PDB file of C-alpha atoms and ligand atoms in Angstrom:
ATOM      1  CA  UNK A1218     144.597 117.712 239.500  1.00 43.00           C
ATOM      2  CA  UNK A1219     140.793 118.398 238.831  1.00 47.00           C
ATOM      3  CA  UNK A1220     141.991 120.316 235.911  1.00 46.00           C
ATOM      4  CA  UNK A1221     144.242 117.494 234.195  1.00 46.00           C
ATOM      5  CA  UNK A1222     141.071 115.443 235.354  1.00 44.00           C
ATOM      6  CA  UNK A1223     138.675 117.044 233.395  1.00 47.00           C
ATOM      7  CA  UNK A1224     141.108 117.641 230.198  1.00 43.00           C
ATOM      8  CA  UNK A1225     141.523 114.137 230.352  1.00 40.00           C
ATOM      9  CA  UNK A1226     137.889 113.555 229.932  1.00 41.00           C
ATOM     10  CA  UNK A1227     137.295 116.275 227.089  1.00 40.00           C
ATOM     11  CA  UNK A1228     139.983 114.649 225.242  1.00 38.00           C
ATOM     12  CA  UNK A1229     138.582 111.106 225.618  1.00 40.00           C
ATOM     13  CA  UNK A1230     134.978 112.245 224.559  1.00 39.00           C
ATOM     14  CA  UNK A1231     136.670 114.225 221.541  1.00 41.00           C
ATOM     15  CA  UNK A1232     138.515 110.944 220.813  1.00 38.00           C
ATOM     16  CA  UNK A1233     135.562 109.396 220.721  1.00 38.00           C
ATOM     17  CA  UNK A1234     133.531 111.249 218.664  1.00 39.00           C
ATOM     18  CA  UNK A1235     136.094 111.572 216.207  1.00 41.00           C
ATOM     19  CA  UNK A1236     136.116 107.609 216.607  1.00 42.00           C
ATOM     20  CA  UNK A1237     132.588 107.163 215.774  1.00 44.00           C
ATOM     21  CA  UNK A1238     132.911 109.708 212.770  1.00 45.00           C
ATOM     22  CA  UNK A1239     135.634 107.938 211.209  1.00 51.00           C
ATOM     23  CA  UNK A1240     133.709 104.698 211.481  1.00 56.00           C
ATOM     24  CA  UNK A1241     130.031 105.742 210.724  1.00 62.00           C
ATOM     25  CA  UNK A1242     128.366 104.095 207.488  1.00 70.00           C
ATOM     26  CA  UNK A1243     129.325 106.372 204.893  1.00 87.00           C
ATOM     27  CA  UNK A1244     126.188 107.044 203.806  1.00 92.00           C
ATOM     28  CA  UNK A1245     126.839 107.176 199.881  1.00 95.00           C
ATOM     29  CA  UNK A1246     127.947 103.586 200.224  1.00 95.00           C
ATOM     30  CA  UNK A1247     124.621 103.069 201.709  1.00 95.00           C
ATOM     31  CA  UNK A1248     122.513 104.508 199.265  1.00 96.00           C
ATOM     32  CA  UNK A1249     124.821 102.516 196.797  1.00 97.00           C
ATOM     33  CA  UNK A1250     124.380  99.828 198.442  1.00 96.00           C
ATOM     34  CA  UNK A1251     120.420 100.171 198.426  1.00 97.00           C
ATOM     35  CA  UNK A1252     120.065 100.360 194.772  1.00 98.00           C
ATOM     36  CA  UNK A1253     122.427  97.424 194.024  1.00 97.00           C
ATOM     37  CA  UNK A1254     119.967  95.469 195.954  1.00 97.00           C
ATOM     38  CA  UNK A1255     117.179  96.729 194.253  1.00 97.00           C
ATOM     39  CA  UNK A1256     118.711  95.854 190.999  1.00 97.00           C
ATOM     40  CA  UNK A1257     119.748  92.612 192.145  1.00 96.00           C
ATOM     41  CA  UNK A1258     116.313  91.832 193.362  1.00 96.00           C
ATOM     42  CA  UNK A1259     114.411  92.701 190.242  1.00 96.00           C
ATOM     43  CA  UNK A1260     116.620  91.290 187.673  1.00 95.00           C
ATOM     44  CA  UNK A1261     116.629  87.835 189.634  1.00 93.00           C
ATOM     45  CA  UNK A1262     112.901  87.683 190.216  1.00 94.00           C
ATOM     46  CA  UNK A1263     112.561  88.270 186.578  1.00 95.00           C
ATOM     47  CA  UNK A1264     115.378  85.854 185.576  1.00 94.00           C
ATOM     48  CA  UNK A1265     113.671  83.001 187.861  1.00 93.00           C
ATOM     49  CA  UNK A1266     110.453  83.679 186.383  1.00 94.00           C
ATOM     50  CA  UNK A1267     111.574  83.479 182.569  1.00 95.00           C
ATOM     51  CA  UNK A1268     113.675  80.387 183.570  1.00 94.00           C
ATOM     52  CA  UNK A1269     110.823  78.568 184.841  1.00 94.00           C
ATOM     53  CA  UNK A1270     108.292  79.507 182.096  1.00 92.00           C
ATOM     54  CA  UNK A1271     110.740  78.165 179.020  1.00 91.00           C
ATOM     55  CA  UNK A1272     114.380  77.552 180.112  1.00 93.00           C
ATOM     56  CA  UNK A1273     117.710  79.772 179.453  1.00 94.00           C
ATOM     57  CA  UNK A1274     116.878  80.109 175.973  1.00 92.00           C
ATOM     58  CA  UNK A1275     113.705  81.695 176.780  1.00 89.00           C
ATOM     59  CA  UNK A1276     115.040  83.439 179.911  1.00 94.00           C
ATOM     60  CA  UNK A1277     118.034  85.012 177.645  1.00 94.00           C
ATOM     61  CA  UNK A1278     115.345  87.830 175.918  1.00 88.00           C
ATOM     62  CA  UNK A1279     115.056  88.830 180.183  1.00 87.00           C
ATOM     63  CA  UNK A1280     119.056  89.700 180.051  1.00 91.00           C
ATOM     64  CA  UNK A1281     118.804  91.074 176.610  1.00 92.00           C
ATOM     65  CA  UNK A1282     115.927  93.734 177.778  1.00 91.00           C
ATOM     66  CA  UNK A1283     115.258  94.105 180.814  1.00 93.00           C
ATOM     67  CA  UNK A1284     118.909  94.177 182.774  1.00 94.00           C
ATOM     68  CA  UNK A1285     120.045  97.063 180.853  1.00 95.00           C
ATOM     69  CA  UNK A1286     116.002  98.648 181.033  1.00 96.00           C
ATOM     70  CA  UNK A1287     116.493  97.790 185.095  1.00 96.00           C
ATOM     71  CA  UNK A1288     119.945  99.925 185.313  1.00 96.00           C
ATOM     72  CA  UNK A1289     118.617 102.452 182.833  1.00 97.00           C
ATOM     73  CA  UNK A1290     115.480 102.902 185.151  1.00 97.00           C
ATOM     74  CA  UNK A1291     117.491 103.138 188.642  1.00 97.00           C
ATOM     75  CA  UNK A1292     120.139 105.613 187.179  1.00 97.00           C
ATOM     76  CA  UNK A1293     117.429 107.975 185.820  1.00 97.00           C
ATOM     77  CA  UNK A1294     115.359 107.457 189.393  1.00 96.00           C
ATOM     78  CA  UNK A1295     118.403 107.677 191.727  1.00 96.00           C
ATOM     79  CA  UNK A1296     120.776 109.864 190.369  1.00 96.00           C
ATOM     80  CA  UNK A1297     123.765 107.424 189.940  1.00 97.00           C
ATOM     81  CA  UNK A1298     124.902 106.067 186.741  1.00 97.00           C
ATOM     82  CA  UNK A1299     124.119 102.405 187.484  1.00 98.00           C
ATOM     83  CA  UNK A1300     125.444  99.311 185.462  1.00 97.00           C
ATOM     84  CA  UNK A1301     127.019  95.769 185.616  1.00 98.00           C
ATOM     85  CA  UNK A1302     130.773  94.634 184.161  1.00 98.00           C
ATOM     86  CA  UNK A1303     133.082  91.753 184.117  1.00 98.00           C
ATOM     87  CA  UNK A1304     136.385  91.475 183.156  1.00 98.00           C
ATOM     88  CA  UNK A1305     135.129  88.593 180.829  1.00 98.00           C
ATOM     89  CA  UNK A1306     131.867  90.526 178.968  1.00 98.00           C
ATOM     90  CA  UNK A1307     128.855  89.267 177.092  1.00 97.00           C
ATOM     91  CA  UNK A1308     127.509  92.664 176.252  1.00 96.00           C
ATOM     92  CA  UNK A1309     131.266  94.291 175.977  1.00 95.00           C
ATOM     93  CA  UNK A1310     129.434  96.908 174.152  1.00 93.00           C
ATOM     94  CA  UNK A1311     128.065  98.179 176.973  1.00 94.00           C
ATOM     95  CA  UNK A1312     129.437  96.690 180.227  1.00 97.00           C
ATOM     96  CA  UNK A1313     133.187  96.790 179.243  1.00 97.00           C
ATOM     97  CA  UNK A1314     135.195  97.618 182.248  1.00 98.00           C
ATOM     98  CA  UNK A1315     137.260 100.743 182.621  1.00 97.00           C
ATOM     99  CA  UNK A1316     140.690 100.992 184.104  1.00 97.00           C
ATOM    100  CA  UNK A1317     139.231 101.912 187.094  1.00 97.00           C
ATOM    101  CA  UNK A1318     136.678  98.869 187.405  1.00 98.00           C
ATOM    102  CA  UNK A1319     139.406  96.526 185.716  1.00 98.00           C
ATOM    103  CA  UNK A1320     141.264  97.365 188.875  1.00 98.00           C
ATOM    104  CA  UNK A1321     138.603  96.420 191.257  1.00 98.00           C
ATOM    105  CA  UNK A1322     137.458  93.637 189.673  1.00 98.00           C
ATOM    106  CA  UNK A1323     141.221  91.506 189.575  1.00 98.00           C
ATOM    107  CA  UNK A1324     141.305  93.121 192.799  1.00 98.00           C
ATOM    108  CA  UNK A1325     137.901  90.864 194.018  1.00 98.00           C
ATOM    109  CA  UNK A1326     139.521  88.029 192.069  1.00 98.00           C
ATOM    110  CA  UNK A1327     142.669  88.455 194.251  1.00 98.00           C
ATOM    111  CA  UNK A1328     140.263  88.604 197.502  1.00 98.00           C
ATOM    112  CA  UNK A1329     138.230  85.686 196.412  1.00 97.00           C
ATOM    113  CA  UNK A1330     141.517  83.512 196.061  1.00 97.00           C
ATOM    114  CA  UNK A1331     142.607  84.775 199.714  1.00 97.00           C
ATOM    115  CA  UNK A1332     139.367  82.964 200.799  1.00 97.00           C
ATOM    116  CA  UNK A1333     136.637  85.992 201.364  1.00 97.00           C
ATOM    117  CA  UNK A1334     133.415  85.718 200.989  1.00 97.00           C
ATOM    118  CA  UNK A1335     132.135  86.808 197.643  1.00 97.00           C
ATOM    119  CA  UNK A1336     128.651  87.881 198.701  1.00 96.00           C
ATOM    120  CA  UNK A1337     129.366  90.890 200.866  1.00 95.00           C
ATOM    121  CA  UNK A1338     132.288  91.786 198.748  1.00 97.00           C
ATOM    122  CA  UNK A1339     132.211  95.393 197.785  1.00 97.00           C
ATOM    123  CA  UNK A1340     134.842  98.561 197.106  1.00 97.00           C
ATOM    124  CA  UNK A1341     134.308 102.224 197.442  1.00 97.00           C
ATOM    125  CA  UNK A1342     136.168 104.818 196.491  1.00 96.00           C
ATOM    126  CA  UNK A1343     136.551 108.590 195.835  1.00 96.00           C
ATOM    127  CA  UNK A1344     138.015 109.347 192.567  1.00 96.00           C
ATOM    128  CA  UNK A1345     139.273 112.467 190.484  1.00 94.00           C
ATOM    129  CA  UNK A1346     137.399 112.882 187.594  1.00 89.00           C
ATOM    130  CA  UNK A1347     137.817 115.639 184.047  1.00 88.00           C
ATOM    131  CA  UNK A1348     134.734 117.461 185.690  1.00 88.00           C
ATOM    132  CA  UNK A1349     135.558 116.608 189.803  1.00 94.00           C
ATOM    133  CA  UNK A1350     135.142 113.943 192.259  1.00 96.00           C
ATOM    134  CA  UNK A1351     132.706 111.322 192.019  1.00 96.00           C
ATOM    135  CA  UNK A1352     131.907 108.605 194.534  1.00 97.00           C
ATOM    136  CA  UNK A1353     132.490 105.314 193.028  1.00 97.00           C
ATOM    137  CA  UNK A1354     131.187 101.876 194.403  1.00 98.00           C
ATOM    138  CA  UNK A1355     131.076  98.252 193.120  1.00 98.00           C
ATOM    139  CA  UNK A1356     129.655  95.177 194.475  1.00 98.00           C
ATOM    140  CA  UNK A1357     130.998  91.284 193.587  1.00 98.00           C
ATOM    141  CA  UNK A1358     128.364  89.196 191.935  1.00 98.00           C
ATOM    142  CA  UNK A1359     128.787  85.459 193.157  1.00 97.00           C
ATOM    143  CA  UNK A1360     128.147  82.969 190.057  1.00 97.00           C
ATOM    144  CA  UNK A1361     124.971  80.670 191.469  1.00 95.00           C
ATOM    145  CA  UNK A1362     124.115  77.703 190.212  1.00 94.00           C
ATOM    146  CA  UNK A1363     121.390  79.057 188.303  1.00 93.00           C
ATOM    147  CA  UNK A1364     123.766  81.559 186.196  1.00 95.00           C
ATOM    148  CA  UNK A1365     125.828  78.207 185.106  1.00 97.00           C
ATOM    149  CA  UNK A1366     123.283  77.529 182.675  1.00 96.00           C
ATOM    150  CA  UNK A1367     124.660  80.357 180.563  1.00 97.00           C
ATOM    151  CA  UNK A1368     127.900  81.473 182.029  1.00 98.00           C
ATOM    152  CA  UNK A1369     129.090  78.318 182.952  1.00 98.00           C
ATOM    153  CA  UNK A1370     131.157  75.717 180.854  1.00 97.00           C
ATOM    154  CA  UNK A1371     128.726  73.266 180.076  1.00 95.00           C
ATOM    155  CA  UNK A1372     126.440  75.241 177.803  1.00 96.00           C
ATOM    156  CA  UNK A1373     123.911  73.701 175.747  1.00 96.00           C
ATOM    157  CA  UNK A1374     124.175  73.789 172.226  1.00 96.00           C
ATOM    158  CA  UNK A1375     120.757  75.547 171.600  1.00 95.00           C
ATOM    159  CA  UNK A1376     121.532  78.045 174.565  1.00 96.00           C
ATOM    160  CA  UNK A1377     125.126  78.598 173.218  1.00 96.00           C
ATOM    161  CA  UNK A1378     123.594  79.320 169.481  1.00 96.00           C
ATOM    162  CA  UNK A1379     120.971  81.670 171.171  1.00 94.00           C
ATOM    163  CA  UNK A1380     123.573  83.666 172.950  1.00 96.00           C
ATOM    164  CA  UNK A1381     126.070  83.341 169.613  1.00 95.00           C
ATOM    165  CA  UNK A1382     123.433  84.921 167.624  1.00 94.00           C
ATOM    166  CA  UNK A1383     123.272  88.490 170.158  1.00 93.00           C
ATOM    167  CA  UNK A1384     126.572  88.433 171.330  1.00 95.00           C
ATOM    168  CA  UNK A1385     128.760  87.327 168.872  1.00 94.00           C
ATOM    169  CA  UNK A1386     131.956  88.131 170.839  1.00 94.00           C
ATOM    170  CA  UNK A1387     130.636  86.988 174.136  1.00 97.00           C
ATOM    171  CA  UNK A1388     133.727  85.934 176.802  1.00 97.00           C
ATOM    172  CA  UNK A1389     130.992  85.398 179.431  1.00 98.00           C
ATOM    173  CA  UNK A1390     131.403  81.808 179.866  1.00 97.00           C
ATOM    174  CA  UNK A1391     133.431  78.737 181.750  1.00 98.00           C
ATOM    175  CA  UNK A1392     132.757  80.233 184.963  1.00 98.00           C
ATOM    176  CA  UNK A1393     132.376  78.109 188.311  1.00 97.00           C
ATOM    177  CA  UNK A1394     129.873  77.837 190.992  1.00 97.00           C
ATOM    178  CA  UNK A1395     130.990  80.591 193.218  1.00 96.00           C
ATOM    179  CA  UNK A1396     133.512  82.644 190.629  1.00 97.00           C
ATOM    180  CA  UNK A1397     132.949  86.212 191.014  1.00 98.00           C
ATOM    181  CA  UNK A1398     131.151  86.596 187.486  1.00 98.00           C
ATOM    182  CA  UNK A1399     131.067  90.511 187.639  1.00 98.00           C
ATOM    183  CA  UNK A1400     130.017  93.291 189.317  1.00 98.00           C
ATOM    184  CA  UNK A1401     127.594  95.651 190.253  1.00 98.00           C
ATOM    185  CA  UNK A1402     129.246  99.553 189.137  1.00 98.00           C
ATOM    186  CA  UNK A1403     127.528 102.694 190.522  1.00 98.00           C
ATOM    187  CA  UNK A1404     128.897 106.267 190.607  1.00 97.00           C
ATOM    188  CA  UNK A1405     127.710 109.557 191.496  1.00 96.00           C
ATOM    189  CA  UNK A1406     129.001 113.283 191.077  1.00 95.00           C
ATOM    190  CA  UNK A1407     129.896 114.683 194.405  1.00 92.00           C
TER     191      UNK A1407
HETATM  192  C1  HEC B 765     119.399  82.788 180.414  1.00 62.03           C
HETATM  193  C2  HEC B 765     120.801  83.038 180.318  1.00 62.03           C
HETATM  194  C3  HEC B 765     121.477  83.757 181.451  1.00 62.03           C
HETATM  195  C4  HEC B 765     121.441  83.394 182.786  1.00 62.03           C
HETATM  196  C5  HEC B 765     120.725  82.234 183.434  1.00 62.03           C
HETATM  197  C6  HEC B 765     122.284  84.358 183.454  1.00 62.03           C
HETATM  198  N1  HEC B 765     122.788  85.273 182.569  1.00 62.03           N
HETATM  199 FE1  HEC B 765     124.066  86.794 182.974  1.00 62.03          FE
HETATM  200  N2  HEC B 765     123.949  87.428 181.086  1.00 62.03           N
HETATM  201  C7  HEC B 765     123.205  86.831 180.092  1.00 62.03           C
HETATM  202  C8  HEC B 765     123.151  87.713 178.949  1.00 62.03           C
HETATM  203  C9  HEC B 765     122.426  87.438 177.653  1.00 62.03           C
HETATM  204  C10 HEC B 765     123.892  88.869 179.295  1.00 62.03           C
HETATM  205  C11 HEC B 765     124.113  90.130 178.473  1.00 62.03           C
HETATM  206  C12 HEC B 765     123.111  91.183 178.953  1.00 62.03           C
HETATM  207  C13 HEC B 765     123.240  92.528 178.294  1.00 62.03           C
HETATM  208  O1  HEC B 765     123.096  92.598 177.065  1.00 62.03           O
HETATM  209  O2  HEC B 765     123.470  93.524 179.011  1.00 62.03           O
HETATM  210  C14 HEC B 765     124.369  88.644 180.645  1.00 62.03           C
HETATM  211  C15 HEC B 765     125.151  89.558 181.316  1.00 62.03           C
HETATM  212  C16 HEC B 765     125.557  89.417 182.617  1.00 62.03           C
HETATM  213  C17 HEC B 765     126.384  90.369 183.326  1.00 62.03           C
HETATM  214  C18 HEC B 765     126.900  91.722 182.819  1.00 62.03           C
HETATM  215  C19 HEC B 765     128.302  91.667 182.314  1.00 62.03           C
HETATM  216  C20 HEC B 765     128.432  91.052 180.942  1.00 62.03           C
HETATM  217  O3  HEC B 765     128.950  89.931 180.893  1.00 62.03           O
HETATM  218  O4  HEC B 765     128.010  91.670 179.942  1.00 62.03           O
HETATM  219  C21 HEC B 765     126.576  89.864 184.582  1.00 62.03           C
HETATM  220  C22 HEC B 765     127.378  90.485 185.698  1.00 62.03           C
HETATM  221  C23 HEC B 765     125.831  88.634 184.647  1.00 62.03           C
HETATM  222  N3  HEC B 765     125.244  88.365 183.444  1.00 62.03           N
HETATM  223  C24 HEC B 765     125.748  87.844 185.772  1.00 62.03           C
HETATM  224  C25 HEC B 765     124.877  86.757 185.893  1.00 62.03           C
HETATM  225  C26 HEC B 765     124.644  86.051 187.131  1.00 62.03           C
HETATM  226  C27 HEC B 765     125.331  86.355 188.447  1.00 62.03           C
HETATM  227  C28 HEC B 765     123.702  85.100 186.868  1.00 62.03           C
HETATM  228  C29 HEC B 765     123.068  84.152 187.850  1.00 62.03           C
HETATM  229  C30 HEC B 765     122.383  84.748 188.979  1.00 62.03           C
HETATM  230  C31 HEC B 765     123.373  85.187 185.456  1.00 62.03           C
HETATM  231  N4  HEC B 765     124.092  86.209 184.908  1.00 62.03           N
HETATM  232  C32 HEC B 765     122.498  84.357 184.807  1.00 62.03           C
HETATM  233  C33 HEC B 765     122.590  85.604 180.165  1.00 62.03           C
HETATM  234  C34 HEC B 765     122.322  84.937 181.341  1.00 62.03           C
END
């Protein structure tokens, strides 16, 4: 009896380790999860900042420069390869999605539709690379009402010509107050 007894115990603290294991912040998602905010942070203080000194027109140079300088800056510091996409691009020359992130992406449209939350949304995932595995992560970007004054679909005409003139092909725009407008993309080696 004392035997079972004590089995039964070993087995239930075992169970429960491997409980707490399983469910333990994965701590790559973390980190990922860090340096999205970080990114987030920076480019919206700066996109505030411009918006408020001379409108979207003015505040368009701050996308233009700095939010590929911000991701270029946090992948060389960090590690990760950092970057933003949408399935409908501004910049597709640099933010096109790959099948991977094309995935993901109608996947958070599918979520968003089911009712979820947009903020928190996020995916994570181990995939099989040419050269390994590699710990992928994206984050949903919500569409505030700020972004609407370029991504939405009532665009001024001066905005509109100043976003024309750099992005020529640009299919960021006619999005909603609360549309997921992109994501946040970070992946690492492991
Ligand atoms: C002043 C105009 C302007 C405002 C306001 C603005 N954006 Fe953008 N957005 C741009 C430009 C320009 C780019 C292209 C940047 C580049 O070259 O990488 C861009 C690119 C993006 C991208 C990268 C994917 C792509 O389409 O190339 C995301 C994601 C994005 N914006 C989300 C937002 C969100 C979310 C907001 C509101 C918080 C916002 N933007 C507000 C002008 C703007």
């Amino acid at each position: 009896m004392k035997l079972i007894a004590r089995l039964t115990a070993a087995t239930a603290i075992l169970a429960t380790t491997t409980l707490s294991a399983e469910t333990a912040p994965n701590p790559n998602a973390a980190e990922a999860k860090a340096i999205v905010q970080e990114f987030a942070t920076t480019l919206q203080g700066e996109l505030q900042a411009a918006m408020k000194d001379g409108g979207p027109t003015n505040a368009i140079a701050v996308c233009y420069d700095r939010a590929p300088a911000i991701a270029a800056d946090l992948s060389e510091r960090s590690g990760w390869e950092v970057g933003r996409t949408s399935l409908k691009t501004r910049n597709t020359a640099d933010n096109a999605p790959d099948a991977w992130e094309q995935k993901v992406l109608a996947d958070f449209d599918t979520r968003r539709a089911a009712g979820e939350d947009v903020q928190p949304m996020a995916y994570a995932e181990v995939v099989e690379t040419a050269d390994g595995k590699s710990f992928r992560f994206m984050k949903a970007i919500p569409t505030a009402e700020v972004c609407l004054a370029c991504h939405g679909s009532d665009i001024t005409p001066e905005v509109a010509a100043a976003i024309d003139e750099r992005y020529p092909e640009d299919m960021a725009h006619g999005y909603g107050l609360g549309d997921v407008r992109g994501a946040f993309s970070l992946s690492k080696p492991l």
